Short mmCIF file of C-alpha atoms and ligand atoms in Angstrom, two decimals:
data_model
loop_
_atom_site.label_atom_id
_atom_site.label_comp_id
_atom_site.label_asym_id
_atom_site.label_seq_id
_atom_site.Cartn_x
_atom_site.Cartn_y
_atom_site.Cartn_z
CA MET P 848 112.84 99.36 84.35
CA ARG P 849 110.43 99.66 87.10
CA SER P 850 109.92 101.79 90.10
CA LEU P 851 107.73 101.79 93.13
CA ILE P 852 105.79 104.93 93.85
CA ASP P 853 102.52 103.61 95.19
CA ILE P 854 101.81 100.18 96.81
CA LYS P 855 99.09 99.55 94.41
CA GLU P 856 101.74 99.19 91.59
CA LEU P 857 102.46 95.60 93.07
CA SER P 858 99.99 92.90 92.44
CA LEU P 859 99.01 90.62 95.23
CA GLU P 860 101.19 88.00 93.51
CA GLU P 861 104.14 90.25 93.78
CA LEU P 862 103.52 91.10 97.29
CA ASP P 863 103.38 87.58 98.04
CA SER P 864 106.73 86.93 96.14
CA LEU P 865 108.28 89.68 98.02
CA ILE P 866 107.18 88.25 101.35
CA ASN P 867 108.62 84.75 100.36
CA THR P 868 111.84 86.39 99.42
CA ALA P 869 112.10 88.30 102.75
CA LEU P 870 111.30 84.94 104.62
CA ASP P 871 113.92 83.11 102.77
CA ILE P 872 116.29 85.83 103.54
CA ILE P 873 115.64 85.64 107.20
CA ALA P 874 116.11 81.77 106.92
CA ASN P 875 119.19 81.76 104.74
CA PRO P 876 120.94 85.31 104.91
CA SER P 877 124.16 83.97 103.43
CA LYS P 878 122.43 82.75 100.05
CA TYR P 879 122.06 86.72 99.56
CA ASN P 880 125.19 88.61 100.73
CA GLU P 881 126.66 88.66 97.05
CA LYS P 882 123.64 89.45 95.10
CA CYS P 883 124.13 93.00 94.56
CA ARG P 884 127.87 93.02 94.30
CA GLY P 885 129.05 96.18 92.32
CA LYS P 886 125.66 97.67 92.29
CA LYS P 887 124.86 101.11 93.94
CA LEU P 888 121.76 102.43 95.93
CA ALA P 889 121.48 106.26 95.97
CA THR P 890 119.55 107.46 99.15
CA LEU P 891 118.28 110.96 98.39
CA PHE P 892 116.50 112.13 101.62
CA PHE P 893 115.10 115.70 101.56
CA GLU P 894 113.37 114.95 104.85
CA PRO P 895 114.70 113.51 108.31
CA SER P 896 114.57 109.76 108.46
CA THR P 897 116.17 107.02 110.79
CA ARG P 898 114.54 103.72 109.96
CA THR P 899 113.68 104.14 106.32
CA ARG P 900 117.08 105.46 105.37
CA LEU P 901 119.27 103.30 107.50
CA SER P 902 117.13 100.28 106.87
CA PHE P 903 117.57 100.88 102.96
CA GLU P 904 121.42 101.25 103.35
CA ALA P 905 121.62 98.27 105.69
CA ALA P 906 119.57 96.15 103.12
CA MET P 907 121.88 97.14 100.28
CA TYR P 908 125.09 96.43 102.43
CA GLU P 909 123.64 92.88 103.25
CA LEU P 910 123.14 92.35 99.63
CA GLY P 911 126.82 92.93 99.17
CA GLY P 912 126.08 96.26 97.52
CA ASN P 913 127.21 99.93 98.03
CA VAL P 914 125.36 103.16 99.11
CA LEU P 915 125.65 106.85 98.40
CA GLY P 916 123.61 109.84 98.91
CA PHE P 917 122.48 112.50 101.32
CA SER P 918 120.41 112.81 104.19
CA GLU P 919 119.30 116.47 104.22
CA ALA P 920 118.12 118.66 101.37
CA SER P 921 120.39 121.53 102.57
CA SER P 922 123.63 119.40 101.50
CA SER P 923 122.33 118.72 98.18
CA SER P 924 122.12 121.01 95.05
CA SER P 925 118.35 121.31 95.63
CA ALA P 926 119.55 124.10 98.06
CA LYS P 927 121.04 125.87 94.97
CA GLY P 928 117.59 125.44 93.12
CA GLU P 929 118.11 122.23 91.29
CA SER P 930 114.98 120.56 90.27
CA VAL P 931 113.97 117.05 91.25
CA ALA P 932 113.87 116.03 87.60
CA ASP P 933 117.33 117.35 87.10
CA THR P 934 118.69 115.50 90.26
CA ALA P 935 116.97 112.29 89.12
CA LYS P 936 118.71 112.54 85.80
CA MET P 937 122.24 113.17 87.37
CA ILE P 938 122.03 110.28 89.98
CA SER P 939 121.03 107.83 87.15
CA CYS P 940 124.64 108.32 86.07
CA TYR P 941 126.09 107.48 89.41
CA ALA P 942 123.80 104.69 90.80
CA ASP P 943 121.64 101.60 89.88
CA ILE P 944 118.70 102.28 92.12
CA ILE P 945 117.25 105.36 94.17
CA ALA P 946 115.47 105.60 97.25
CA MET P 947 113.90 109.08 97.56
CA ARG P 948 112.08 110.88 100.36
CA HIS P 949 110.70 114.36 99.82
CA PRO P 950 108.32 116.79 101.65
CA LYS P 951 106.54 117.35 98.44
CA GLU P 952 103.56 114.94 97.49
CA GLY P 953 104.58 113.49 94.08
CA ALA P 954 108.34 114.26 94.06
CA PRO P 955 109.38 110.84 93.62
CA LEU P 956 106.92 110.19 90.86
CA VAL P 957 108.56 113.21 88.91
CA ALA P 958 111.91 111.68 89.76
CA SER P 959 110.81 108.25 88.49
CA MET P 960 109.77 109.85 85.11
CA ASN P 961 113.23 111.43 84.77
CA ALA P 962 115.58 108.82 85.99
CA THR P 963 116.73 105.99 83.97
CA ILE P 964 117.05 103.83 86.83
CA PRO P 965 114.39 102.41 89.44
CA VAL P 966 113.19 105.00 91.89
CA VAL P 967 111.58 103.91 95.20
CA ASN P 968 109.22 106.33 97.12
CA ALA P 969 110.61 106.42 100.65
CA GLY P 970 107.76 108.78 101.73
CA ASP P 971 106.30 111.81 99.87
CA GLY P 972 104.75 114.56 101.95
CA GLY P 973 101.45 113.41 103.55
CA HIS P 974 100.81 111.26 100.78
CA ASN P 975 102.30 107.70 100.53
CA HIS P 976 104.92 105.45 102.02
CA PRO P 977 104.87 102.19 100.18
CA THR P 978 107.88 100.52 101.61
CA GLN P 979 106.63 101.06 105.27
CA THR P 980 103.64 99.31 103.97
CA LEU P 981 105.92 96.16 102.99
CA ALA P 982 107.32 96.24 106.46
CA ASP P 983 103.80 96.29 107.83
CA LEU P 984 102.80 93.42 105.64
CA LEU P 985 105.72 91.08 106.56
CA THR P 986 104.88 91.93 110.18
CA ILE P 987 101.04 91.01 109.82
CA LYS P 988 102.15 87.90 107.94
CA ARG P 989 104.45 86.74 110.60
CA LYS P 990 102.13 87.66 113.34
CA LYS P 991 98.66 86.82 112.16
CA GLY P 992 99.62 84.52 109.23
CA ARG P 993 97.03 85.88 107.07
CA PHE P 994 95.97 88.95 105.38
CA ASN P 995 92.07 88.32 105.29
CA ASN P 996 89.43 88.46 108.02
CA LEU P 997 91.25 91.23 110.14
CA THR P 998 89.88 93.98 112.01
CA ILE P 999 92.55 96.76 111.95
CA GLY P 1000 92.41 99.82 114.20
CA LEU P 1001 94.32 102.77 112.86
CA CYS P 1002 94.87 105.48 115.56
CA GLY P 1003 96.32 108.99 115.63
CA ASP P 1004 97.00 111.29 112.73
CA LEU P 1005 95.04 109.77 109.88
CA LYS P 1006 94.98 112.85 107.87
CA PHE P 1007 98.76 113.42 107.41
CA GLY P 1008 100.07 109.81 108.29
CA ARG P 1009 101.22 108.73 104.90
CA THR P 1010 102.05 105.16 106.32
CA VAL P 1011 98.32 104.79 107.02
CA HIS P 1012 97.17 105.93 103.60
CA SER P 1013 99.46 103.22 102.00
CA LEU P 1014 98.44 100.45 104.49
CA ILE P 1015 94.85 101.11 103.75
CA SER P 1016 95.39 100.77 100.15
CA ALA P 1017 97.27 97.58 100.38
CA MET P 1018 94.80 95.88 102.92
CA SER P 1019 91.81 97.06 100.90
CA ARG P 1020 92.63 94.40 98.37
CA TYR P 1021 92.05 91.36 100.79
CA GLU P 1022 88.75 89.70 101.92
CA GLY P 1023 86.99 90.40 105.17
CA ILE P 1024 88.94 93.56 106.09
CA LYS P 1025 87.44 96.06 108.47
CA PHE P 1026 89.01 99.24 109.55
CA VAL P 1027 88.20 101.20 112.70
CA LEU P 1028 89.55 104.80 112.00
CA ILE P 1029 90.33 106.41 115.44
CA SER P 1030 91.43 110.04 115.37
CA PRO P 1031 90.44 113.49 116.55
CA THR P 1032 87.94 114.72 113.97
CA GLU P 1033 90.62 117.26 112.80
CA LEU P 1034 92.77 114.34 111.78
CA GLN P 1035 90.39 112.10 110.09
CA ILE P 1036 91.33 110.13 107.10
CA PRO P 1037 91.32 112.30 103.75
CA GLY P 1038 88.31 112.24 101.62
CA TYR P 1039 90.02 110.82 98.73
CA VAL P 1040 91.09 107.73 100.63
CA LYS P 1041 87.53 107.10 101.46
CA THR P 1042 86.12 107.47 98.16
CA GLU P 1043 88.84 106.12 95.98
CA VAL P 1044 90.10 103.17 98.23
CA LEU P 1045 87.63 102.23 100.92
CA ASP P 1046 84.38 103.13 99.06
CA LYS P 1047 85.50 101.84 95.84
CA ASN P 1048 86.60 98.47 97.06
CA GLY P 1049 83.26 98.14 99.33
CA ILE P 1050 85.43 97.88 102.42
CA GLU P 1051 83.66 98.17 105.79
CA TYR P 1052 85.03 101.01 108.09
CA VAL P 1053 83.93 103.26 111.07
CA GLU P 1054 85.28 106.62 112.06
CA THR P 1055 85.41 107.15 115.80
CA THR P 1056 87.40 109.34 118.42
CA ASP P 1057 87.12 106.42 120.97
CA LEU P 1058 90.29 104.17 121.23
CA VAL P 1059 89.15 102.27 124.35
CA GLY P 1060 85.68 101.57 122.96
CA ALA P 1061 87.03 100.33 119.70
CA MET P 1062 89.78 98.11 121.54
CA PRO P 1063 87.82 94.63 122.26
CA GLU P 1064 87.17 93.95 118.38
CA LEU P 1065 90.62 94.64 117.04
CA ASP P 1066 93.08 92.06 115.65
CA ILE P 1067 95.72 94.89 114.80
CA LEU P 1068 96.09 98.36 116.47
CA TYR P 1069 98.25 100.66 114.34
CA MET P 1070 99.38 103.68 116.32
CA THR P 1071 100.74 106.76 114.64
CA ARG P 1072 102.67 109.90 115.53
CA VAL P 1073 100.84 113.18 115.14
CA GLN P 1074 102.88 114.65 112.00
CA LYS P 1075 104.05 117.77 113.45
CA GLU P 1076 105.82 118.89 110.37
CA ARG P 1077 102.72 119.01 108.32
CA PHE P 1078 100.60 121.37 110.47
CA PHE P 1079 100.14 125.03 109.55
CA ASN P 1080 100.34 126.24 113.17
CA GLU P 1081 101.95 125.33 116.17
CA GLU P 1082 98.85 125.82 118.37
CA ASP P 1083 96.86 123.08 116.67
CA TYR P 1084 99.70 120.58 116.88
CA LEU P 1085 100.15 121.40 120.52
CA ARG P 1086 96.37 120.75 121.25
CA LEU P 1087 96.28 117.46 119.17
CA LYS P 1088 99.69 115.98 119.71
CA ASP P 1089 98.72 114.03 122.98
CA SER P 1090 95.17 112.87 121.60
CA TYR P 1091 96.02 109.18 122.14
CA ILE P 1092 98.45 107.61 124.40
CA LEU P 1093 98.46 103.90 124.43
CA ASP P 1094 99.22 102.48 127.99
CA LEU P 1095 98.66 98.98 129.71
CA ALA P 1096 95.31 100.29 131.18
CA LYS P 1097 93.82 100.82 127.86
CA LEU P 1098 94.86 97.34 126.64
CA SER P 1099 92.83 95.67 129.47
CA ASN P 1100 89.93 95.05 127.05
CA ALA P 1101 92.12 94.10 124.14
CA LYS P 1102 92.41 90.68 122.45
CA LYS P 1103 95.24 88.41 123.87
CA ASP P 1104 96.52 88.15 120.43
CA LEU P 1105 96.23 91.76 119.49
CA CYS P 1106 99.24 92.98 117.31
CA ILE P 1107 100.33 96.46 118.25
CA MET P 1108 102.03 98.32 115.49
CA HIS P 1109 103.63 101.59 114.85
CA PRO P 1110 105.96 102.93 111.96
CA LEU P 1111 107.98 104.75 114.53
CA PRO P 1112 109.38 107.27 115.42
CA ARG P 1113 107.22 107.05 118.67
CA VAL P 1114 106.78 110.54 120.77
CA ASN P 1115 104.13 110.00 123.27
CA GLU P 1116 101.60 107.65 121.62
CA ILE P 1117 102.74 104.55 123.26
CA SER P 1118 103.73 104.37 126.89
CA VAL P 1119 107.24 102.68 127.07
CA LYS P 1120 105.55 100.02 129.70
CA VAL P 1121 103.76 98.59 126.65
CA ASP P 1122 107.23 97.78 124.96
CA SER P 1123 107.45 94.57 127.21
CA ASP P 1124 103.91 93.44 126.41
CA PRO P 1125 104.11 90.41 124.06
CA ARG P 1126 101.49 92.19 121.79
CA ALA P 1127 104.02 95.03 121.06
CA CYS P 1128 105.34 94.19 117.52
CA TYR P 1129 106.82 97.77 116.52
CA PHE P 1130 110.42 97.21 116.93
CA GLU P 1131 110.10 93.81 115.10
CA GLN P 1132 108.19 95.59 112.46
CA ALA P 1133 111.24 97.92 111.85
CA LEU P 1134 113.49 94.99 111.57
CA ASN P 1135 110.90 93.57 109.08
CA GLY P 1136 111.46 96.68 106.89
CA LYS P 1137 115.11 95.85 106.32
CA TYR P 1138 114.19 92.26 104.77
CA MET P 1139 111.43 93.69 102.76
CA ARG P 1140 113.55 96.33 101.36
CA MET P 1141 116.25 93.79 100.53
CA ALA P 1142 113.55 91.66 98.67
CA LEU P 1143 112.45 94.88 96.87
CA ILE P 1144 115.98 95.86 95.76
CA LEU P 1145 116.48 92.45 94.37
CA MET P 1146 113.07 92.58 92.52
CA LEU P 1147 113.70 96.04 91.06
CA LEU P 1148 117.04 95.31 89.82
CA GLY P 1149 115.87 92.06 88.18
CA ILE P 1150 118.13 89.91 90.32
CA LYS P 1151 116.97 86.36 91.03
C1 LIG N 1972 106.97 107.24 109.17
C2 LIG N 1972 107.17 108.46 108.09
O1 LIG N 1972 108.24 108.84 107.80
O2 LIG N 1972 106.18 108.55 107.46
N1 LIG N 1972 108.30 106.81 109.87
C3 LIG N 1972 108.85 105.76 109.07
O3 LIG N 1972 109.34 105.96 107.91
N2 LIG N 1972 109.08 104.63 109.64
C4 LIG N 1972 106.04 107.68 110.29
C5 LIG N 1972 106.40 109.09 110.84
O4 LIG N 1972 107.36 109.83 110.67
O5 LIG N 1972 105.49 109.35 111.83
#
């Protein structure tokens, strides 16, 4: 029985295999629509979500399975004081696989140590978000056709942005990757990501506050939302929230084949005028998330 808590748990071969399954699902959807008949996915969301929860649910329905769960901590027994460990043990009696989002870093790991069914981390606090990275990887594959020799700009809240931490971890395993880390100084990438991921893998990176200056060299620009819910005081959030707003003028020096990504939800980070630029990939990225979650569910349930 296997869970997915951190993207590093998947080998490069397994990532390739998930991507190939997702591409086959896109090409031959009818081959897959009975694969999870009789299986149940439990979505345990202790934090708000639109894409992650609904794409997990859509993924399970498109595989012919069923879904149960909750979308607010207040409607579950955690509001009565039940521990994550007990909740995980209980849900193991009712479902075949769990997708869990939680504001506390490490909560899905605790769930996986107590569940008797696979647990997928659907976002734990400001830490990790491996299934968003699966969506990101399929997007990069479909848009760029490769995972090596790419200069990747990550812009916005690199401190609390869990999608950024997981994406850096995944991309640091490929050759010829350079990261340009664009953020206000207060929202720079955490020290542990630098030492344990970037430095450990000998990855080239620069930190800057200048989005426009970085633009010409980027193959991928990954914009992120300032993570309001992780701030200790509102004043800091209000001061930092609109640090970067990507508009068409800022793209004037960008490569013609730049791939603009964003895990969404967007607040102000990308002007809606950018949406119709052919370089905008973020809505397609959200769709790719459903296919990768389908591939992941099949893998964790051991279904061929
Ligand atoms: C992200 C998350 O929850 O971390 N959203 C998502 O799952 N696509 C990004 C965010 O909330 O800013």
